[in-house]
Amino acid sequence: MDASYDLIVNSPGRINIIGEHTDYNNGFVLPTAIDKKIQFKFRKNNSDKNCLVKSVDFDTQFSFDLLEISKSETQWENYILGVVYEIQQLTSNLKGFDCVFKSEIPIGSGISSSAALECGLAFGLNELFDLKLTKLQIVELSQRAEHNYVGTKCGIMDQYASVMSKEGHVILLDCQSLEATYVPMNIAPYKLLLLNTNVSHNLASGEYNTRRQQCESGVAIIQKKYPAVQSLRDVSMEMLSEFKLDLSTVVFDRCSYVVQEKERTLNAVEALKNNDLKELGALMYQTHDGLQHLYEVSCKELDFLVDFSKKYEQVLGARVMGGGFGGCSINLIHETAVAQFTAEVSKAYFEEFEIKLTAFEAMPCEGTSIEK
Ligand code: ADP
Ligand code: MG
């Protein structure tokens, strides 16, 4: 550790086995942190209000005054400023600090570099200034930072997984109650292989918010007849089908996907507990199908990867992971097939799109923590 810094914090990216676009609909998700992280170094700088933050990856830094926090024109700075702003809504004990961070999480790839950034900063400042925030407060303030400063109306999954994960487990998170069940991830001799399309569609965050609005507009219409319905969590396919003529086709499809995904996630957890990996894989393929055709957040590169994987019986399931429109697919694959599949899919992908695929295995790891 650089002697001039007081504190080192590691904040991981995350995967999600299943339960996509369900968090902001009060459904279930099944994420875990992985062994790709942003590492932060912090120190107090003995000033009352001057702060300096540096991204090694972007090779740039900026300074700000704790008494004059406002949004920046530079988007990455808003992840930092948003967290500082939200901390200041909870405590007045922040003082001047310097922070430098370096990341190994691919950016905009559905592994949530954004939550790792927010949560690592919040976690480190909490430690450095002994702010006495709970882990759940760190999770929730980081989500608010992304809503209020960045403008992405994300659900709670990414921040929750980055902070709360436990090695060797996935988290079945009920996004309505925030009740978490840690499920052991015993899938040997299978592995989780991520394939990064290295495509990140810039539309993503705008489209993300549009999906959220479409779900809310569906709920608003259903509520007129069923006032108890607060979110798609409270809607079954049977109930939804009553509204087929009242909802636009697009809104009906969006809602159908979410209602089905809620069931699928619970079924996937049962399959995982029963070590029925064939069933788990089949559910992942179904999720991809829904994300491709009903929720429409896939793209041709991801569809290519998922279709290609279906030629291999050693791949039990695959799907787009994260917000979509690019980023990674997650594949449930037998360990003996990883090398050959990776080589063949990379070759085919390059021939089709002239883009290099990046492949890596992921395993469940501990959430945000201090480096000892
Ligand atoms: P994802 O969370 O899937 O990686 P997002 O679009 O939600 O994608 O977040 C990516 C954004 O987070 C980047 O565009 C940048 O603004 C910020 N970010 C992530 N990692 C870094 C980094 N190492 N340095 C600076 N900003 C970063
Ligand atoms: Mg993100």
PDB file of C-alpha atoms and ligand atoms in Angstrom, residues 14 79 110-115 118 146 152 154 158-159, ligand 2:
ATOM      1  CA  ARG A  14     -21.445  -8.229 -10.035  1.00  0.00           C
ATOM      2  CA  TYR A  79     -21.108   9.254  -9.731  1.00  0.00           C
ATOM      3  CA  GLY A 110     -23.517  -5.056 -17.523  1.00  0.00           C
ATOM      4  CA  ILE A 111     -21.154  -5.967 -14.667  1.00  0.00           C
ATOM      5  CA  SER A 112     -21.997  -2.728 -12.915  1.00  0.00           C
ATOM      6  CA  SER A 113     -18.857  -0.687 -12.801  1.00  0.00           C
ATOM      7  CA  SER A 114     -21.208   2.143 -11.794  1.00  0.00           C
ATOM      8  CA  ALA A 115     -22.391   0.524  -8.562  1.00  0.00           C
ATOM      9  CA  GLU A 118     -20.586   4.510  -6.003  1.00  0.00           C
ATOM     10  CA  GLU A 146     -27.319   7.219  -9.558  1.00  0.00           C
ATOM     11  CA  THR A 152     -30.341   6.440 -14.402  1.00  0.00           C
ATOM     12  CA  CYS A 154     -31.751   1.970 -11.572  1.00  0.00           C
ATOM     13  CA  ASP A 158     -26.346  -3.610  -8.419  1.00  0.00           C
ATOM     14  CA  GLN A 159     -25.527  -1.697  -5.272  1.00  0.00           C
TER      15      GLN A 159
HETATM   16 MG    MG B   2     -24.466   0.581 -14.103  1.00  0.00          MG
END
